[in-house]
mmCIF file of C-alpha atoms in Angstrom:
data_model
loop_
_atom_site.group_PDB
_atom_site.id
_atom_site.type_symbol
_atom_site.label_atom_id
_atom_site.label_comp_id
_atom_site.label_asym_id
_atom_site.label_seq_id
_atom_site.Cartn_x
_atom_site.Cartn_y
_atom_site.Cartn_z
ATOM 1 C CA MET A 1 -19.513 10.968 8.429
ATOM 2 C CA ASN A 2 -16.299 10.031 10.786
ATOM 3 C CA ASP A 3 -15.092 12.362 12.549
ATOM 4 C CA ASP A 4 -10.856 11.256 11.824
ATOM 5 C CA TYR A 5 -11.366 13.000 8.227
ATOM 6 C CA PRO A 6 -15.086 15.279 8.409
ATOM 7 C CA ALA A 7 -13.641 17.766 5.968
ATOM 8 C CA GLU A 8 -12.734 15.139 3.478
ATOM 9 C CA THR A 9 -14.857 14.431 0.859
ATOM 10 C CA GLU A 10 -14.337 12.854 -2.110
ATOM 11 C CA LYS A 11 -13.993 16.342 -3.992
ATOM 12 C CA SER A 12 -12.310 17.908 -1.625
ATOM 13 C CA ILE A 13 -9.670 15.452 -0.584
ATOM 14 C CA PHE A 14 -6.936 16.508 -3.243
ATOM 15 C CA ARG A 15 -6.953 19.900 -2.741
ATOM 16 C CA ARG A 16 -5.871 19.918 0.629
ATOM 17 C CA PRO A 17 -2.152 19.890 1.503
ATOM 18 C CA ILE A 18 -2.538 16.498 3.065
ATOM 19 C CA LYS A 19 -0.318 14.204 1.382
ATOM 20 C CA THR A 20 -0.863 10.114 1.702
ATOM 21 C CA PHE A 21 3.400 10.218 1.240
ATOM 22 C CA VAL A 22 6.859 12.282 2.610
ATOM 23 C CA ILE A 23 9.356 12.872 -0.631
ATOM 24 C CA ARG A 24 11.803 11.912 1.432
ATOM 25 C CA ALA A 25 15.698 12.969 0.265
ATOM 26 C CA GLY A 26 17.563 9.909 -1.195
ATOM 27 C CA ARG A 27 20.893 10.011 -3.013
ATOM 28 C CA MET A 28 20.707 8.148 -6.401
ATOM 29 C CA THR A 29 23.069 6.085 -7.607
ATOM 30 C CA GLY A 30 25.222 6.993 -11.075
ATOM 31 C CA SER A 31 22.988 3.950 -13.172
ATOM 32 C CA GLU A 32 19.873 5.670 -11.420
ATOM 33 C CA ARG A 33 20.473 8.645 -12.107
ATOM 34 C CA ARG A 34 21.819 7.731 -15.867
ATOM 35 C CA CYS A 35 17.986 5.617 -16.697
ATOM 36 C CA TYR A 36 16.408 8.785 -15.201
ATOM 37 C CA ASP A 37 17.619 10.715 -17.523
ATOM 38 C CA GLU A 38 18.113 8.722 -20.278
ATOM 39 C CA LEU A 39 14.345 6.853 -20.407
ATOM 40 C CA HIS A 40 12.107 9.029 -18.328
ATOM 41 C CA HIS A 41 10.674 10.592 -22.044
ATOM 42 C CA VAL A 42 10.487 6.823 -23.286
ATOM 43 C CA TRP A 43 8.456 5.095 -20.445
ATOM 44 C CA CYS A 44 7.807 7.661 -18.098
ATOM 45 C CA ILE A 45 3.561 9.624 -19.139
ATOM 46 C CA PRO A 46 3.441 12.991 -17.904
ATOM 47 C CA PHE A 47 1.378 13.717 -15.245
ATOM 48 C CA GLU A 48 -2.046 15.848 -17.210
ATOM 49 C CA HIS A 49 -5.568 16.655 -16.265
ATOM 50 C CA LYS A 50 -6.303 14.593 -19.213
ATOM 51 C CA THR A 51 -7.892 11.075 -18.945
ATOM 52 C CA LEU A 52 -5.557 8.354 -19.721
ATOM 53 C CA ASN A 53 -6.131 6.049 -22.931
ATOM 54 C CA TYR A 54 -4.900 2.422 -21.935
ATOM 55 C CA THR A 55 -4.530 1.465 -25.983
ATOM 56 C CA GLU A 56 -3.115 4.631 -27.067
ATOM 57 C CA ILE A 57 -0.572 4.265 -24.398
ATOM 58 C CA PHE A 58 -0.067 0.069 -24.803
ATOM 59 C CA ASN A 59 -0.736 -0.493 -28.371
ATOM 60 C CA ASN A 60 -3.668 -3.516 -27.018
ATOM 61 C CA THR A 61 -6.845 -3.928 -25.186
ATOM 62 C CA ASN A 62 -5.284 -6.289 -22.426
ATOM 63 C CA PRO A 63 -6.434 -5.437 -18.878
ATOM 64 C CA VAL A 64 -4.062 -2.655 -16.998
ATOM 65 C CA ILE A 65 -3.394 -2.882 -13.662
ATOM 66 C CA MET A 66 -1.616 0.255 -11.291
ATOM 67 C CA GLU A 67 0.341 -0.117 -8.244
ATOM 68 C CA ILE A 68 1.102 2.762 -5.865
ATOM 69 C CA GLY A 69 3.856 4.092 -4.141
ATOM 70 C CA PHE A 70 5.873 1.023 -5.844
ATOM 71 C CA GLY A 71 9.178 1.602 -4.341
ATOM 72 C CA MET A 72 12.918 0.530 -5.672
ATOM 73 C CA GLY A 73 9.932 -1.288 -8.290
ATOM 74 C CA THR A 74 11.774 -4.616 -7.933
ATOM 75 C CA ALA A 75 8.189 -6.775 -7.335
ATOM 76 C CA THR A 76 6.628 -4.168 -9.853
ATOM 77 C CA ALA A 77 9.079 -5.657 -13.134
ATOM 78 C CA ILE A 78 9.610 -8.534 -11.716
ATOM 79 C CA ILE A 79 5.500 -9.533 -11.599
ATOM 80 C CA ALA A 80 5.507 -6.770 -15.391
ATOM 81 C CA GLU A 81 8.034 -9.465 -16.807
ATOM 82 C CA ASN A 82 6.158 -12.715 -15.771
ATOM 83 C CA ASN A 83 2.713 -11.507 -17.425
ATOM 84 C CA PRO A 84 3.148 -10.019 -20.622
ATOM 85 C CA ASP A 85 -0.403 -10.366 -21.656
ATOM 86 C CA THR A 86 -1.310 -7.519 -18.645
ATOM 87 C CA ASN A 87 -0.453 -3.914 -19.297
ATOM 88 C CA TYR A 88 0.976 -1.621 -15.533
ATOM 89 C CA LEU A 89 0.840 1.429 -14.691
ATOM 90 C CA GLY A 90 3.446 2.750 -11.434
ATOM 91 C CA SER A 91 3.261 5.661 -9.972
ATOM 92 C CA GLU A 92 6.109 6.731 -7.451
ATOM 93 C CA VAL A 93 7.473 9.974 -6.610
ATOM 94 C CA HIS A 94 10.420 9.000 -4.870
ATOM 95 C CA VAL A 95 13.454 9.813 -8.069
ATOM 96 C CA PRO A 96 15.420 7.088 -7.667
ATOM 97 C CA GLY A 97 13.076 4.493 -7.228
ATOM 98 C CA VAL A 98 12.085 5.082 -10.926
ATOM 99 C CA GLY A 99 15.294 5.833 -11.724
ATOM 100 C CA LYS A 100 15.259 2.015 -10.357
ATOM 101 C CA LEU A 101 12.841 0.544 -12.538
ATOM 102 C CA LEU A 102 13.589 2.779 -15.782
ATOM 103 C CA GLY A 103 16.754 0.325 -15.897
ATOM 104 C CA GLU A 104 14.359 -2.874 -14.978
ATOM 105 C CA ILE A 105 12.426 -2.236 -17.624
ATOM 106 C CA LYS A 106 15.311 -1.205 -20.178
ATOM 107 C CA SER A 107 17.371 -4.164 -19.068
ATOM 108 C CA LYS A 108 13.932 -7.066 -19.453
ATOM 109 C CA ASN A 109 12.634 -5.079 -22.581
ATOM 110 C CA LEU A 110 9.281 -4.590 -20.474
ATOM 111 C CA LYS A 111 6.924 -3.823 -23.395
ATOM 112 C CA ASN A 112 3.748 -3.959 -20.283
ATOM 113 C CA LEU A 113 5.166 -1.159 -17.832
ATOM 114 C CA TYR A 114 4.808 2.726 -17.708
ATOM 115 C CA ILE A 115 5.129 4.631 -15.272
ATOM 116 C CA ILE A 116 4.126 8.040 -13.728
ATOM 117 C CA ASP A 117 6.022 10.137 -11.668
ATOM 118 C CA HIS A 118 3.142 12.174 -9.409
ATOM 119 C CA ASP A 119 0.839 12.039 -6.212
ATOM 120 C CA ALA A 120 -1.313 9.112 -7.199
ATOM 121 C CA LEU A 121 -3.893 10.482 -5.487
ATOM 122 C CA GLU A 122 -4.001 13.287 -7.986
ATOM 123 C CA ILE A 123 -3.776 10.471 -10.570
ATOM 124 C CA LEU A 124 -7.105 8.513 -10.322
ATOM 125 C CA GLU A 125 -8.929 11.611 -9.466
ATOM 126 C CA THR A 126 -7.978 13.203 -13.120
ATOM 127 C CA MET A 127 -6.217 10.159 -15.213
ATOM 128 C CA ILE A 128 -8.078 7.235 -14.791
ATOM 129 C CA PRO A 129 -11.684 6.975 -15.957
ATOM 130 C CA ASP A 130 -13.853 4.942 -13.638
ATOM 131 C CA ASN A 131 -14.108 1.640 -14.076
ATOM 132 C CA SER A 132 -11.681 1.070 -15.910
ATOM 133 C CA LEU A 133 -8.532 -0.871 -13.957
ATOM 134 C CA SER A 134 -8.785 -4.042 -13.068
ATOM 135 C CA GLY A 135 -6.634 -4.068 -10.537
ATOM 136 C CA PHE A 136 -4.942 -1.541 -7.456
ATOM 137 C CA HIS A 137 -1.728 -3.115 -6.154
ATOM 138 C CA ILE A 138 -0.384 -1.206 -2.729
ATOM 139 C CA PHE A 139 2.502 -3.537 -0.978
ATOM 140 C CA PHE A 140 4.405 -1.942 2.446
ATOM 141 C CA PRO A 141 3.077 1.751 1.825
ATOM 142 C CA ASP A 142 4.238 3.957 4.786
ATOM 143 C CA PRO A 143 1.959 3.344 7.898
ATOM 144 C CA TRP A 144 2.462 6.223 9.177
ATOM 145 C CA PRO A 145 2.184 5.174 12.619
ATOM 146 C CA LYS A 146 1.438 7.864 14.926
ATOM 147 C CA LYS A 147 -2.174 8.718 15.500
ATOM 148 C CA LYS A 148 -1.889 12.454 14.100
ATOM 149 C CA HIS A 149 -0.727 10.897 10.854
ATOM 150 C CA HIS A 150 -3.101 8.476 10.291
ATOM 151 C CA LYS A 151 -4.948 11.403 7.993
ATOM 152 C CA ARG A 152 -2.397 10.858 5.072
ATOM 153 C CA ARG A 153 -3.088 7.091 5.162
ATOM 154 C CA MET A 154 -4.073 5.578 1.749
ATOM 155 C CA LEU A 155 -6.561 2.852 2.717
ATOM 156 C CA GLN A 156 -9.202 4.442 4.348
ATOM 157 C CA ARG A 157 -12.251 6.795 3.158
ATOM 158 C CA PRO A 158 -13.265 8.564 1.311
ATOM 159 C CA ARG A 159 -9.748 7.265 -0.584
ATOM 160 C CA THR A 160 -10.965 3.619 -0.553
ATOM 161 C CA ASP A 161 -13.851 4.815 -2.782
ATOM 162 C CA LEU A 162 -12.446 6.405 -4.900
ATOM 163 C CA LEU A 163 -10.146 3.385 -5.669
ATOM 164 C CA ALA A 164 -13.486 1.620 -5.568
ATOM 165 C CA LYS A 165 -14.765 3.953 -8.317
ATOM 166 C CA LYS A 166 -11.438 3.116 -10.650
ATOM 167 C CA LEU A 167 -11.947 -0.209 -10.283
ATOM 168 C CA ALA A 168 -13.729 -2.235 -13.640
ATOM 169 C CA PRO A 169 -16.332 -5.258 -11.869
ATOM 170 C CA GLY A 170 -14.130 -7.801 -10.740
ATOM 171 C CA GLY A 171 -11.672 -6.021 -10.360
ATOM 172 C CA TYR A 172 -9.187 -6.131 -7.284
ATOM 173 C CA LEU A 173 -6.782 -4.533 -4.568
ATOM 174 C CA TYR A 174 -4.446 -6.414 -3.580
ATOM 175 C CA PHE A 175 -2.748 -4.854 -0.087
ATOM 176 C CA ALA A 176 0.104 -5.859 1.538
ATOM 177 C CA THR A 177 1.480 -4.087 4.934
ATOM 178 C CA ASP A 178 3.984 -5.183 8.279
ATOM 179 C CA TRP A 179 1.899 -3.368 10.216
ATOM 180 C CA GLN A 180 -0.416 -5.320 12.162
ATOM 181 C CA GLU A 181 -2.195 -1.816 13.236
ATOM 182 C CA TYR A 182 -2.434 -0.556 9.679
ATOM 183 C CA ALA A 183 -3.145 -3.944 8.239
ATOM 184 C CA GLU A 184 -6.243 -3.734 10.742
ATOM 185 C CA SER A 185 -7.268 -0.738 10.388
ATOM 186 C CA ALA A 186 -7.541 -1.329 6.845
ATOM 187 C CA LEU A 187 -9.684 -3.973 6.749
ATOM 188 C CA GLU A 188 -12.446 -2.175 8.340
ATOM 189 C CA GLU A 189 -12.377 0.479 6.104
ATOM 190 C CA LEU A 190 -12.351 -1.860 3.133
ATOM 191 C CA LYS A 191 -15.112 -3.692 4.650
ATOM 192 C CA LEU A 192 -16.971 -0.574 4.684
ATOM 193 C CA THR A 193 -16.902 0.734 1.192
ATOM 194 C CA GLU A 194 -19.052 -0.001 -0.888
ATOM 195 C CA GLY A 195 -18.915 -2.161 -3.835
ATOM 196 C CA LEU A 196 -15.860 -3.801 -2.053
ATOM 197 C CA HIS A 197 -16.112 -7.371 -0.701
ATOM 198 C CA ASN A 198 -13.482 -9.558 0.774
ATOM 199 C CA LYS A 199 -12.980 -12.198 -1.235
ATOM 200 C CA TYR A 200 -11.264 -14.286 1.659
ATOM 201 C CA ASP A 201 -11.995 -14.546 5.499
ATOM 202 C CA GLY A 202 -9.886 -11.836 6.933
ATOM 203 C CA PHE A 203 -6.964 -10.757 5.756
ATOM 204 C CA ALA A 204 -5.960 -13.042 2.587
ATOM 205 C CA PRO A 205 -3.377 -15.753 2.673
ATOM 206 C CA HIS A 206 0.212 -15.144 0.813
ATOM 207 C CA GLN A 207 -0.321 -14.515 -3.306
ATOM 208 C CA GLU A 208 2.563 -16.326 -4.685
ATOM 209 C CA TRP A 209 2.196 -14.457 -7.775
ATOM 210 C CA ARG A 210 4.017 -11.398 -5.644
ATOM 211 C CA PRO A 211 7.246 -11.780 -5.083
ATOM 212 C CA ARG A 212 8.669 -11.027 -1.506
ATOM 213 C CA THR A 213 11.069 -8.116 -2.072
ATOM 214 C CA LYS A 214 14.430 -6.843 0.313
ATOM 215 C CA PHE A 215 12.012 -4.542 2.436
ATOM 216 C CA GLU A 216 10.126 -7.647 3.305
ATOM 217 C CA GLN A 217 12.509 -10.072 4.535
ATOM 218 C CA LYS A 218 13.712 -7.537 5.995
ATOM 219 C CA GLY A 219 10.861 -6.945 7.791
ATOM 220 C CA ILE A 220 10.122 -11.043 8.140
ATOM 221 C CA ASP A 221 13.486 -11.107 9.683
ATOM 222 C CA ALA A 222 13.043 -8.458 12.656
ATOM 223 C CA GLY A 223 10.028 -10.901 13.272
ATOM 224 C CA ARG A 224 7.059 -8.442 12.262
ATOM 225 C CA ASP A 225 4.676 -10.503 10.490
ATOM 226 C CA ILE A 226 3.180 -9.795 6.924
ATOM 227 C CA TYR A 227 -0.620 -9.294 6.318
ATOM 228 C CA GLU A 228 -2.507 -9.137 3.446
ATOM 229 C CA LEU A 229 -5.889 -8.760 1.793
ATOM 230 C CA TYR A 230 -7.462 -8.999 -0.978
ATOM 231 C CA PHE A 231 -10.807 -6.623 -2.286
ATOM 232 C CA VAL A 232 -12.707 -7.349 -5.079
ATOM 233 C CA LYS A 233 -15.516 -4.920 -7.089
ATOM 234 C CA ASN A 234 -18.469 -6.344 -6.739
ATOM 235 C CA GLU A 235 -19.956 -7.069 -10.705
ATOM 236 C CA ILE A 236 -22.310 -5.295 -11.685
#
């Protein structure tokens, strides 16, 4: 096991105080607050130590994609609207973003998108069945640029092993970042994750169905490159 995370086994990683996120203070707009208060009970699934039944949630057997850390949810809502025959679960701990996406769900009348506002790793460990997800979307997560914080990154083993475990055969993991060093590190970690293979030779081309967000455009305007990875779980 790599010395960077000697004690982080699949069973212990979720019991430790190391988090892949920080809940940052952020002011909610009046609209976000209203949407959060009025719609949370409708479109947010409470975190429980209970395995999800997707058919009961969505009232269909369509494939399910999970997005880890959807931010303000702009791309999330557009993707869900453009793909009504696919179901989406979004995880996010940033309350203003949850409120914003709840408003988008209502305004777009989306029936295929639900939110779990909790730590994604704990959701995966306790609520997501093995071999059940058709994909993961991980777009522009916190890169944790300082070396002492690299242990907080989502895309590193053994966390990538857990992601692979939750994917159905043929399911994909789609990652995008504007932080080159994180992209290179994630590429190596995913290459070493059992059961996954890279769909492309190195970094992936931009998937045209993924809309660019204001955050992403800001990085491009600042001269930063966008790096994308697209890995697929091996068929059994």
